[in-house]
Coordinates of C-alpha atoms and ligand atoms in Angstrom, one line a residue:
X1 CA -10.7 14.7 6.9
X2 CA -11.2 12.0 9.6
X3 CA -9.8 13.0 13.0
X4 CA -7.6 9.9 13.3
X5 CA -6.2 10.6 9.8
X6 CA -5.2 14.1 11.0
X7 CA -3.6 12.7 14.1
X8 CA -1.6 10.1 12.0
X9 CA -0.3 12.9 9.7
X10 CA 0.8 15.0 12.7
X11 CA 2.4 11.9 14.4
X12 CA 4.2 10.9 11.3
X13 CA 5.8 14.3 11.1
X14 CA 6.6 14.8 14.8
X15 CA 8.3 11.4 15.1
X16 CA 10.4 11.6 11.9
X17 CA 8.4 9.3 9.6
X18 CA 7.1 11.6 6.9
X19 CA 7.7 15.3 6.2
X20 CA 5.9 17.4 3.5
X21 CA 8.4 17.9 0.6
X22 CA 10.1 21.3 0.4
X23 CA 8.4 22.4 3.6
X24 CA 10.5 25.5 4.1
X25 CA 9.1 26.7 0.8
X26 CA 5.6 25.9 1.9
X27 CA 5.6 22.4 0.4
X28 CA 4.9 20.8 -2.9
X29 CA 1.5 19.4 -3.4
X30 CA 1.2 15.6 -3.0
X31 CA 5.0 15.1 -2.7
X32 CA 6.4 13.8 0.6
X33 CA 9.8 13.0 2.1
X34 CA 10.6 10.1 4.5
X35 CA 12.4 11.0 7.7
X36 CA 14.8 8.8 9.7
X37 CA 12.1 6.4 11.1
X38 CA 10.1 6.6 7.9
X39 CA 13.0 5.4 5.7
X40 CA 13.7 2.4 8.0
X41 CA 10.1 1.3 8.0
X42 CA 9.9 1.8 4.2
X43 CA 13.1 -0.2 3.6
X44 CA 11.7 -3.0 5.8
X45 CA 8.4 -3.2 4.0
X46 CA 10.2 -3.2 0.6
X47 CA 12.4 -6.1 1.9
X48 CA 9.4 -8.0 3.2
X49 CA 7.7 -7.7 -0.2
X50 CA 10.9 -8.5 -2.1
X51 CA 11.8 -11.5 0.0
X52 CA 8.3 -12.9 -0.1
X53 CA 8.4 -12.7 -3.9
X54 CA 12.1 -13.4 -4.9
X55 CA 13.5 -15.3 -2.0
X56 CA 10.5 -17.6 -1.4
X57 CA 9.8 -18.4 -5.1
X58 CA 12.5 -20.0 -7.1
X59 CA 10.7 -19.1 -10.3
X60 CA 10.6 -15.3 -9.5
X61 CA 13.7 -13.1 -10.2
X62 CA 14.4 -9.5 -9.7
X63 CA 15.0 -6.5 -12.0
X64 CA 15.9 -2.8 -11.6
X65 CA 15.1 -1.0 -14.9
X66 CA 15.6 2.7 -15.5
X67 CA 12.9 5.3 -14.9
X68 CA 13.6 6.9 -18.3
X69 CA 12.6 4.7 -21.2
X70 CA 12.1 5.0 -24.9
X71 CA 9.0 7.2 -25.5
X72 CA 7.6 4.6 -27.9
X73 CA 7.1 2.3 -25.0
X74 CA 4.3 4.5 -23.7
X75 CA 2.7 4.6 -27.1
X76 CA 2.8 0.8 -27.3
X77 CA 1.5 0.3 -23.8
X78 CA -1.5 2.6 -24.5
X79 CA -0.6 5.1 -21.8
X80 CA -0.2 8.1 -24.3
X81 CA -3.7 7.6 -25.5
X82 CA -5.6 6.0 -22.6
X83 CA -3.9 6.7 -19.3
X84 CA -6.2 9.5 -18.3
X85 CA -8.8 10.3 -15.7
X86 CA -12.1 12.0 -16.0
X87 CA -11.9 15.3 -14.1
X88 CA -14.6 17.8 -13.1
X89 CA -14.4 21.2 -11.4
X90 CA -16.7 22.7 -8.9
X91 CA -17.6 26.2 -10.0
X92 CA -18.0 27.6 -6.5
X93 CA -15.0 26.0 -4.6
X94 CA -12.8 25.9 -7.7
X95 CA -11.8 22.4 -6.4
X96 CA -11.0 19.7 -8.9
X97 CA -12.3 16.1 -8.5
X98 CA -12.2 12.8 -10.3
X99 CA -15.7 12.4 -11.7
X100 CA -15.6 8.6 -11.3
X101 CA -14.5 8.9 -7.7
X102 CA -17.4 11.2 -6.8
X103 CA -19.8 8.6 -8.2
X104 CA -18.0 5.7 -6.5
X105 CA -18.1 7.5 -3.2
X106 CA -21.8 8.1 -3.6
X107 CA -22.4 4.4 -4.3
X108 CA -20.3 3.5 -1.2
X109 CA -22.6 5.8 0.9
X110 CA -25.7 3.9 -0.3
X111 CA -23.9 0.6 0.5
X112 CA -23.2 1.9 4.0
X113 CA -26.8 2.8 4.5
X114 CA -27.8 -0.8 3.7
X115 CA -25.1 -2.2 6.0
X116 CA -26.4 -0.1 8.8
X117 CA -30.0 -1.4 8.3
X118 CA -28.7 -4.9 8.4
X119 CA -26.6 -4.4 11.5
X120 CA -29.5 -2.7 13.3
X121 CA -31.8 -5.6 12.5
X122 CA -29.2 -8.2 13.4
X123 CA -28.9 -6.6 16.9
X124 CA -32.7 -6.5 17.2
X125 CA -33.3 -10.1 16.3
X126 CA -30.2 -11.7 17.8
X127 CA -29.6 -15.3 17.0
X128 CA -32.9 -15.6 15.0
X129 CA -31.7 -13.1 12.4
X130 CA -31.8 -14.3 8.8
X131 CA -29.7 -11.8 6.9
X132 CA -30.6 -13.2 3.4
X133 CA -34.3 -13.0 4.1
X134 CA -34.0 -9.5 5.6
X135 CA -32.1 -8.2 2.5
X136 CA -34.8 -9.7 0.2
X137 CA -37.8 -8.3 2.1
X138 CA -37.0 -5.1 4.0
X139 CA -38.4 -2.2 1.9
X140 CA -35.7 0.3 2.8
X141 CA -32.9 -2.1 2.0
X142 CA -34.6 -3.1 -1.3
X143 CA -35.1 0.5 -2.3
X144 CA -31.5 1.4 -1.6
X145 CA -30.2 -1.7 -3.4
X146 CA -32.3 -0.9 -6.4
X147 CA -31.1 2.7 -6.5
X148 CA -27.5 1.5 -6.1
X149 CA -27.8 -1.1 -8.9
X150 CA -29.4 1.3 -11.3
X151 CA -26.7 4.0 -10.8
X152 CA -24.0 1.5 -10.9
X153 CA -25.2 0.0 -14.2
X154 CA -25.4 3.5 -15.8
X155 CA -22.0 4.5 -14.3
X156 CA -20.2 1.4 -15.8
X157 CA -21.9 2.0 -19.2
X158 CA -20.8 5.6 -19.3
X159 CA -17.2 4.7 -18.4
X160 CA -17.0 1.9 -20.9
X161 CA -18.4 4.0 -23.7
X162 CA -16.3 7.0 -22.6
X163 CA -19.6 9.0 -22.4
X164 CA -18.4 12.0 -20.4
X165 CA -21.7 13.8 -20.8
X166 CA -23.6 11.0 -19.1
X167 CA -21.0 10.8 -16.4
X168 CA -21.7 14.5 -15.6
X169 CA -25.4 13.8 -15.8
X170 CA -25.1 11.0 -13.2
X171 CA -23.4 13.5 -10.8
X172 CA -26.3 16.0 -11.4
X173 CA -29.0 13.3 -11.1
X174 CA -27.6 11.9 -7.9
X175 CA -27.3 15.5 -6.6
X176 CA -23.7 14.9 -5.6
X177 CA -22.4 18.0 -3.9
X178 CA -18.8 19.3 -3.6
X179 CA -17.6 18.0 -0.2
X180 CA -15.9 21.3 0.4
X181 CA -18.5 24.0 -0.5
X182 CA -21.7 21.9 -0.7
X183 CA -22.3 23.4 -4.1
X184 CA -23.8 21.3 -7.0
X185 CA -22.5 23.6 -9.8
X186 CA -20.2 21.5 -11.8
X187 CA -18.2 22.1 -15.0
X188 CA -18.3 19.5 -17.9
X189 CA -16.2 16.3 -17.4
X190 CA -12.9 16.3 -19.3
X191 CA -10.1 13.8 -19.8
X192 CA -6.7 14.5 -18.4
X193 CA -3.5 12.5 -19.1
X194 CA -1.6 11.6 -16.0
X195 CA 1.9 11.3 -17.4
X196 CA 4.7 13.8 -16.7
X197 CA 6.6 14.8 -19.7
X198 CA 10.2 16.0 -19.8
X199 CA 13.1 16.4 -22.2
X200 CA 16.1 14.2 -22.8
X201 CA 19.4 15.9 -23.7
X202 CA 19.9 19.6 -24.7
X203 CA 17.8 19.8 -27.9
X204 CA 14.3 20.9 -27.1
X205 CA 12.2 19.4 -29.8
X206 CA 9.4 16.8 -29.8
X207 CA 11.7 14.0 -30.8
X208 CA 13.5 14.2 -27.4
X209 CA 10.3 14.3 -25.3
X210 CA 10.1 11.5 -22.8
X211 CA 7.9 10.5 -19.9
X212 CA 8.6 9.8 -16.3
X213 CA 7.3 6.2 -16.0
X214 CA 3.7 6.0 -14.6
X215 CA 4.2 2.4 -13.6
X216 CA 7.3 0.2 -13.2
X217 CA 5.7 -2.7 -15.2
X218 CA 6.8 -1.6 -18.6
X219 CA 10.4 -1.9 -17.7
X220 CA 9.7 -5.6 -16.9
X221 CA 7.9 -6.2 -20.2
X222 CA 10.6 -4.7 -22.4
X223 CA 13.2 -6.8 -20.6
X224 CA 11.2 -10.0 -20.8
X225 CA 13.4 -11.8 -23.2
X226 CA 16.7 -10.5 -21.7
X227 CA 15.6 -12.0 -18.3
X228 CA 14.1 -15.1 -19.7
X229 CA 17.2 -15.9 -21.9
X230 CA 19.9 -14.9 -19.5
X231 CA 18.3 -16.8 -16.6
X232 CA 17.1 -19.7 -18.9
X233 CA 13.7 -19.2 -17.2
X234 CA 10.8 -21.6 -18.0
X235 CA 7.1 -20.7 -17.9
X236 CA 5.5 -20.0 -15.5
X237 CA 8.0 -17.5 -14.1
X238 CA 7.9 -14.0 -12.6
X239 CA 9.9 -10.8 -12.7
X240 CA 9.8 -8.5 -9.7
X241 CA 10.8 -4.9 -9.5
X242 CA 10.4 -2.0 -7.0
X243 CA 10.9 1.6 -7.9
X244 CA 9.6 5.1 -8.3
X245 CA 6.6 5.9 -10.5
X246 CA 5.1 9.3 -11.3
X247 CA 1.6 10.5 -12.0
X248 CA 0.2 14.0 -12.3
X249 CA -2.8 13.1 -10.1
X250 CA -5.9 15.3 -10.3
X251 CA -7.0 14.8 -6.8
X252 CA -4.0 14.6 -4.4
X253 CA -5.4 15.6 -1.0
X254 CA -5.0 12.4 1.0
X255 CA -1.4 12.5 2.4
X256 CA 0.7 9.6 1.1
X257 CA -2.4 7.7 -0.2
X258 CA -2.2 9.5 -3.5
X259 CA 1.1 11.1 -4.4
X260 CA 2.5 12.5 -7.6
X261 CA 5.8 10.7 -7.0
X262 CA 5.5 7.3 -5.3
X263 CA 7.0 3.9 -5.2
X264 CA 5.6 0.6 -6.6
X265 CA 6.4 -3.0 -6.0
X266 CA 5.3 -4.9 -9.0
X267 CA 5.6 -8.5 -10.2
X268 CA 4.7 -9.8 -13.7
X269 CA 4.1 -13.5 -13.8
X270 CA 4.4 -15.0 -17.3
X271 CA 2.2 -18.0 -18.0
X272 CA 1.1 -20.2 -20.9
X273 CA -2.0 -18.8 -22.7
X274 CA -5.1 -20.4 -21.3
X275 CA -3.6 -20.8 -17.8
X276 CA -4.1 -17.1 -17.0
X277 CA -7.3 -17.4 -15.0
X278 CA -5.9 -20.2 -12.8
X279 CA -2.8 -18.1 -12.0
X280 CA -5.0 -15.0 -11.5
X281 CA -6.9 -16.8 -8.8
X282 CA -3.6 -18.1 -7.3
X283 CA -2.1 -14.6 -7.0
X284 CA -5.3 -13.1 -5.7
X285 CA -5.2 -15.5 -2.8
X286 CA -1.4 -15.4 -2.3
X287 CA -1.4 -11.6 -2.1
X288 CA -4.4 -11.5 0.3
X289 CA -2.4 -13.8 2.6
X290 CA 0.5 -11.4 2.5
X291 CA -1.7 -8.5 3.6
X292 CA -3.3 -10.7 6.3
X293 CA 0.2 -11.4 7.7
X294 CA 0.4 -7.6 8.4
X295 CA -3.3 -7.0 9.4
X296 CA -4.5 -9.8 11.7
X297 CA -8.1 -8.3 11.8
X298 CA -9.4 -9.8 8.5
X299 CA -12.5 -7.5 8.6
X300 CA -10.1 -4.6 7.6
X301 CA -9.2 -6.2 4.3
X302 CA -11.4 -7.0 1.3
X303 CA -11.3 -7.7 -2.4
X304 CA -12.9 -5.2 -4.8
X305 CA -13.6 -6.4 -8.3
X306 CA -13.1 -3.7 -10.9
X307 CA -16.2 -2.3 -12.7
X308 CA -14.2 -1.0 -15.6
X309 CA -11.2 -2.9 -16.7
X310 CA -8.0 -1.0 -17.7
X311 CA -7.3 -1.1 -21.4
X312 CA -4.8 -4.0 -20.9
X313 CA -6.8 -6.3 -18.6
X314 CA -9.3 -9.2 -18.9
X315 CA -9.7 -9.5 -15.2
X316 CA -8.8 -7.3 -12.2
X317 CA -9.3 -7.2 -8.5
X318 CA -8.0 -4.8 -5.9
X319 CA -7.1 -5.6 -2.3
X320 CA -8.6 -2.8 -0.2
X321 CA -7.7 -1.9 3.4
X322 CA -10.0 0.0 5.8
X323 CA -8.0 3.2 6.2
X324 CA -9.3 6.0 8.5
X325 CA -10.6 7.5 5.2
X326 CA -12.5 4.4 4.3
X327 CA -11.9 1.2 2.4
X328 CA -9.3 2.0 -0.3
X329 CA -7.1 0.1 -2.8
X330 CA -3.6 -0.9 -1.6
X331 CA -2.8 -3.4 -4.3
X332 CA -4.1 -4.3 -7.8
X333 CA -4.0 -7.8 -9.3
X334 CA -4.5 -7.7 -13.0
X335 CA -4.7 -10.4 -15.7
X336 CA -3.0 -8.4 -18.5
X337 CA -3.4 -11.1 -21.2
X338 CA -0.6 -10.8 -23.9
X339 CA -1.5 -7.2 -24.4
X340 CA 1.8 -5.6 -23.4
X341 CA 4.2 -8.1 -25.0
X342 CA 2.1 -8.2 -28.2
X343 CA 2.1 -4.4 -28.4
X344 CA 5.9 -4.1 -27.8
X345 CA 6.4 -6.8 -30.5
X346 CA 4.4 -4.6 -33.0
X347 CA 6.0 -1.3 -32.0
X348 CA 9.6 -2.5 -31.7
X349 CA 9.5 -4.9 -34.6
X350 CA 11.3 -7.4 -32.4
X351 CA 9.9 -10.9 -31.6
X352 CA 8.9 -11.2 -27.9
X353 CA 8.0 -14.9 -27.9
X354 CA 8.7 -17.8 -25.7
X355 CA 9.7 -21.2 -27.2
X356 CA 7.9 -24.0 -25.3
X357 CA 10.1 -27.1 -25.4
X358 CA 7.3 -29.4 -24.4
X359 CA 4.8 -28.3 -27.0
X360 CA 7.5 -27.3 -29.5
X361 CA 5.7 -24.0 -30.3
X362 CA 6.5 -20.4 -29.9
X363 CA 3.9 -18.0 -28.4
X364 CA 3.6 -14.7 -26.5
X365 CA 3.0 -15.5 -22.8
X366 CA 0.0 -14.2 -20.9
X367 CA 0.7 -12.1 -17.8
X368 CA -0.7 -11.9 -14.3
X369 CA 0.4 -8.7 -12.5
X370 CA 0.5 -8.0 -8.8
X371 CA 1.1 -4.3 -8.2
X372 CA 1.2 -2.7 -4.8
X373 CA 2.1 0.8 -3.7
X374 CA 4.9 0.9 -1.2
X375 CA 3.7 4.3 0.2
X376 CA 0.1 3.0 0.6
X377 CA 1.4 -0.1 2.4
X378 CA 3.3 2.2 4.7
X379 CA 0.1 4.1 5.4
X380 CA -1.7 0.8 5.9
X381 CA 0.9 -0.2 8.5
X382 CA 0.8 3.2 10.2
X383 CA -3.0 3.3 10.3
X384 CA -3.2 -0.2 11.6
X385 CA -0.5 0.3 14.2
X386 CA -1.7 3.6 15.7
X387 CA -3.2 3.0 19.1
X388 CA -4.1 5.4 22.0
X389 CA -4.4 3.6 25.3
X390 CA -4.1 4.0 29.1
X391 CA -1.0 2.5 30.8
X392 CA 0.2 2.6 34.4
X393 CA 3.2 4.9 35.1
X394 CA 6.0 4.2 37.6
X395 CA 3.7 5.0 40.5
X396 CA 1.0 2.7 39.1
X397 CA -1.3 5.6 38.0
X398 CA -3.0 5.3 34.6
X399 CA -1.8 7.8 32.0
X400 CA -2.1 8.1 28.2
X401 CA 0.1 6.0 26.1
X402 CA 0.4 6.3 22.3
X403 CA 1.9 3.2 20.8
X404 CA 2.6 2.2 17.2
X405 CA 2.0 -1.6 17.1
X406 CA 4.0 -2.1 14.0
X407 CA 4.8 -5.8 13.2
X408 CA 8.2 -6.2 15.1
X409 CA 10.1 -7.4 12.0
X410 CA 9.2 -4.1 10.2
X411 CA 9.7 -1.7 13.1
X412 CA 12.2 1.1 12.3
X413 CA 14.1 0.6 15.6
X414 CA 14.1 -2.9 16.9
X415 CA 15.7 -2.5 20.3
X416 CA 16.2 0.6 22.5
X417 CA 18.9 0.4 25.1
X418 CA 18.8 2.5 28.3
X419 CA 21.1 2.8 31.3
X420 CA 18.9 3.4 34.3
X421 CA 21.2 6.3 35.4
X422 CA 24.0 8.2 33.8
X423 CA 26.6 7.0 36.4
X424 CA 28.1 3.9 38.1
X425 CA 29.4 2.5 34.8
X426 CA 25.8 1.8 33.5
X427 CA 26.2 3.9 30.3
X428 CA 29.4 2.0 29.4
X429 CA 27.7 -1.3 30.0
X430 CA 24.8 -0.1 27.8
X431 CA 27.1 0.9 25.1
X432 CA 28.8 -2.5 25.2
X433 CA 25.5 -4.2 24.7
X434 CA 24.6 -1.8 21.9
X435 CA 27.8 -2.3 20.0
X436 CA 27.2 -6.0 20.1
X437 CA 23.5 -6.1 19.2
X438 CA 23.8 -3.5 16.4
X439 CA 25.5 -6.0 14.1
X440 CA 22.1 -7.8 13.8
X441 CA 19.4 -5.3 14.9
X442 CA 18.7 -1.6 14.4
X443 CA 19.3 -0.3 18.0
X444 CA 19.0 3.1 19.6
X445 CA 20.7 4.3 22.7
X446 CA 18.9 6.7 25.1
X447 CA 19.9 8.0 28.5
X448 CA 17.8 11.2 28.8
X449 CA 14.8 11.5 31.2
X450 CA 13.1 8.9 33.3
X451 CA 12.7 5.3 32.1
X452 CA 9.0 5.9 31.8
X453 CA 9.5 8.8 29.4
X454 CA 12.0 6.9 27.4
X455 CA 9.5 4.0 27.1
X456 CA 6.9 6.4 25.8
X457 CA 9.2 7.8 23.2
X458 CA 10.0 4.3 21.9
X459 CA 6.3 3.3 22.0
X460 CA 5.5 6.3 19.8
X461 CA 7.9 5.0 17.0
X462 CA 6.9 1.4 17.5
X463 CA 10.1 -0.1 19.0
X464 CA 9.2 -3.6 20.0
X465 CA 11.8 -4.1 22.8
X466 CA 13.5 -1.9 25.3
X467 CA 16.5 -3.0 27.4
X468 CA 17.3 -1.4 30.8
X469 CA 20.7 -1.7 32.3
X470 CA 20.6 -1.3 36.1
X471 CA 22.7 -1.9 39.2
X472 CA 21.8 -5.6 39.2
X473 CA 23.3 -5.8 35.7
X474 CA 26.7 -5.0 37.1
X475 CA 26.4 -7.8 39.6
X476 CA 24.8 -10.7 37.6
X477 CA 25.0 -9.6 33.9
X478 CA 21.2 -9.6 33.5
X479 CA 19.1 -6.8 32.0
X480 CA 15.4 -6.0 32.0
X481 CA 13.7 -6.5 28.6
X482 CA 10.4 -4.8 28.2
X483 CA 8.0 -5.8 25.4
X484 CA 6.0 -3.0 23.7
X485 CA 2.5 -4.3 23.4
X486 CA 2.1 -6.3 26.7
X487 CA 4.6 -4.0 28.5
X488 CA 5.7 -7.3 30.2
X489 CA 9.2 -7.3 31.6
X490 CA 11.7 -10.2 31.6
X491 CA 15.1 -10.5 33.1
X492 CA 17.5 -11.8 30.5
X493 CA 21.2 -12.8 30.7
X494 CA 23.3 -10.5 28.4
X495 CA 24.9 -13.4 26.6
X496 CA 21.4 -14.8 25.7
X497 CA 20.1 -11.5 24.3
X498 CA 20.8 -12.4 20.7
X499 CA 18.9 -15.7 21.0
X500 CA 16.1 -14.0 22.9
X501 CA 15.5 -11.4 20.1
X502 CA 16.4 -13.2 16.9
X503 CA 13.3 -15.3 16.6
X504 CA 11.0 -12.5 17.7
X505 CA 12.4 -9.9 15.4
X506 CA 13.1 -11.8 12.2
X507 CA 10.9 -11.7 9.1
X508 CA 10.6 -15.5 9.3
X509 CA 7.7 -15.0 11.7
X510 CA 5.8 -13.1 8.9
X511 CA 6.9 -15.5 6.2
X512 CA 5.5 -18.5 8.1
X513 CA 2.0 -17.0 7.8
X514 CA 2.2 -16.7 4.0
Ligands
LIG1 N1 1.0 -1.6 -13.2 C1 -0.3 -1.5 -12.8 C2 -0.6 -0.3 -12.0 O1 0.2 0.6 -12.0 P1 -2.4 0.8 -10.5 O2 -3.6 0.2 -9.9 O3 -2.5 2.1 -11.3 O4 -1.8 -0.3 -11.4 C3 -0.8 0.0 -8.6 O5 -1.3 1.1 -9.4 C4 -0.7 0.4 -7.1 O6 0.2 1.6 -7.1 C5 -2.0 0.9 -6.5 O7 -2.7 -0.2 -6.0 C6 -1.5 1.8 -5.4 O8 -1.1 1.1 -4.2 C7 -0.2 2.4 -6.0 N2 -0.5 3.8 -6.5 C8 -1.1 4.1 -7.7 N3 -1.2 5.4 -7.8 C9 -0.6 6.0 -6.7 C10 -0.4 7.3 -6.2 N4 -0.8 8.3 -7.0 N5 0.1 7.5 -5.0 C11 0.5 6.4 -4.2 N6 0.3 5.1 -4.6 C12 -0.2 4.9 -5.8

C-alpha cells in the first residue's frame, strides 16, 4: 500500500475521523465507523451534494426509501441473476481477487509506461516536441500501445461473452502475478453474487428471504409514479436519494474505498425517450464541475468510459480521482434507458408510464443516473486535503506542520476559539464569543497548551479559522483571527465576526463554481 495512503489511514483514526468497526473485537473486514470529526465531514459532504441537486434544481426532488424492499425488485432489476463479479484465488497466498481488476491494473501499467516515454521525450525536446508524431513513430510506444490494444480487445470480448476461461487465460498469458506472493498459480475464475441475503419476520423459509439493497436506485424506480403524481412533476425531472447500500465485496482491502456497508448519493433523471444522450452529456459535465469545485487541480480528475456496460445501461462513464492508490472511480454516470421501469412494470404488473400532455401519449421515460459514493468522496477530500509542510513556530523556527486543507464549507470544525491564557477573564470572554458563534458555525473551544500547539491540533483536523482572545481584546473588543492555509492573522472586531466568517464558510462559495 502506498505510504501516503497508510499515513492517511493512521491520521483518520488518530484525529477521530474513521475507526475500524468493532475494533475491540479485532475489527470486521471492510466495515468502518465514523468518529466525531468524520461524521461532521460526512454530513457536510452529503449536504453539499443534496443542496447542489435538490436546492439548486427546481425539477429535482428528494426521497428516502427503505433499505428493505420486496425481493421481487431485485429479480426485476437483474441483480439476482447478474450482479456478480468474476473472482479468482491465488493458490499460494490464498488471497482472493477480482479477475477483471487484475487485468485492468495490468493495462493501466502499460499505459503508465507509455506516459513515461512521452514525458521523457517532452522534457528532452522541450518546445519543439510534437506528441502526436512521437506517439505515432516511437517504436517502444507503438509496441506497448499495440500490446495494450490487443489485450484490451480480448478482455472486453471475454467479459461481454462471459467467457471466464478466457479471462483466466488472459491473466496467465499476461503473466500477471499475485501482488502479495508474486505467484502465478491461479484457480479458475468463478462468478460471485454480491448481494447480502437476510430473513424478514420469524418464519425461516425461502419466501421470507430478502436482500439488503446493493444500490439505492431501485427505491427511486419503484416510487417513480408516487413522486411524479404527488408532486405533479413534468419530464424532465429528477429524484435524489442518499442512503446505505450493502455489497459482499470480494476484494475489500482499500480502507473506505471499497466497503461492504457504504453510503450512496444517487439521482435518477427521467427524460423523454430519444433525449437520453443529450441529458447523459449534460450530467457528465455537470457532475465533473461538482468534483472540480472540490479539487481545483483538474489533472487529478478524469472521465473513464466503461469497457463493459452494466446490464441496464446503453452508455456509462465514471469520474475518477487520483487517489494515493491511483486513479479510481468516485462516481458513475449511467444512461439506464427504460430498463428498470420497464422491468418493474413487467414484474409488478402495474403500469409505470408517464402521460405526456404535449404529445398526448403515454410512455416509459428513459433515465440518466448519477451515482456517487459518499465514503469515496470522503476519501477524495481527505486525500486531496492532506498536506505535510514546514511552518514557522512562535520563535520563527521552521517546524513540521500537518494540515488538512479541506474546503472550508465542508470542514468538521469551522472555528476554534482560544483564550491566550487561562486567567484575567479571557476564558469567559472566549466562551461568550463561542456561545454566540455556535448558532451559525460548528465551533470548538480549547484552552490547553501553547497557542502554537493548539493551532497544530486544529490544522490536523482542517479547521479553517482560529480565534485568539488576548489582553487587547479586553480593552478594544478585537480578536486575532488566523487563517489555516496562509496562516495569515487579522485583527477583527468581535461584533463583526459573523460577517467576517459567513461568506468564507458558507457553501455558497462552492455553489458559485458549479
Ligand atoms: N446505481 C448504480 C450503482 O450503484 P456503482 O458504480 O456500482 O453504480 C456507484 O456504484 C458508486 O457507489 C461508485 O461510483 C462508488 O463511489 C460507490 N461504491 C460502489 N461500491 C462501493 C463500495 N463497495 N464501497 C464504497 N463505495 C462504493
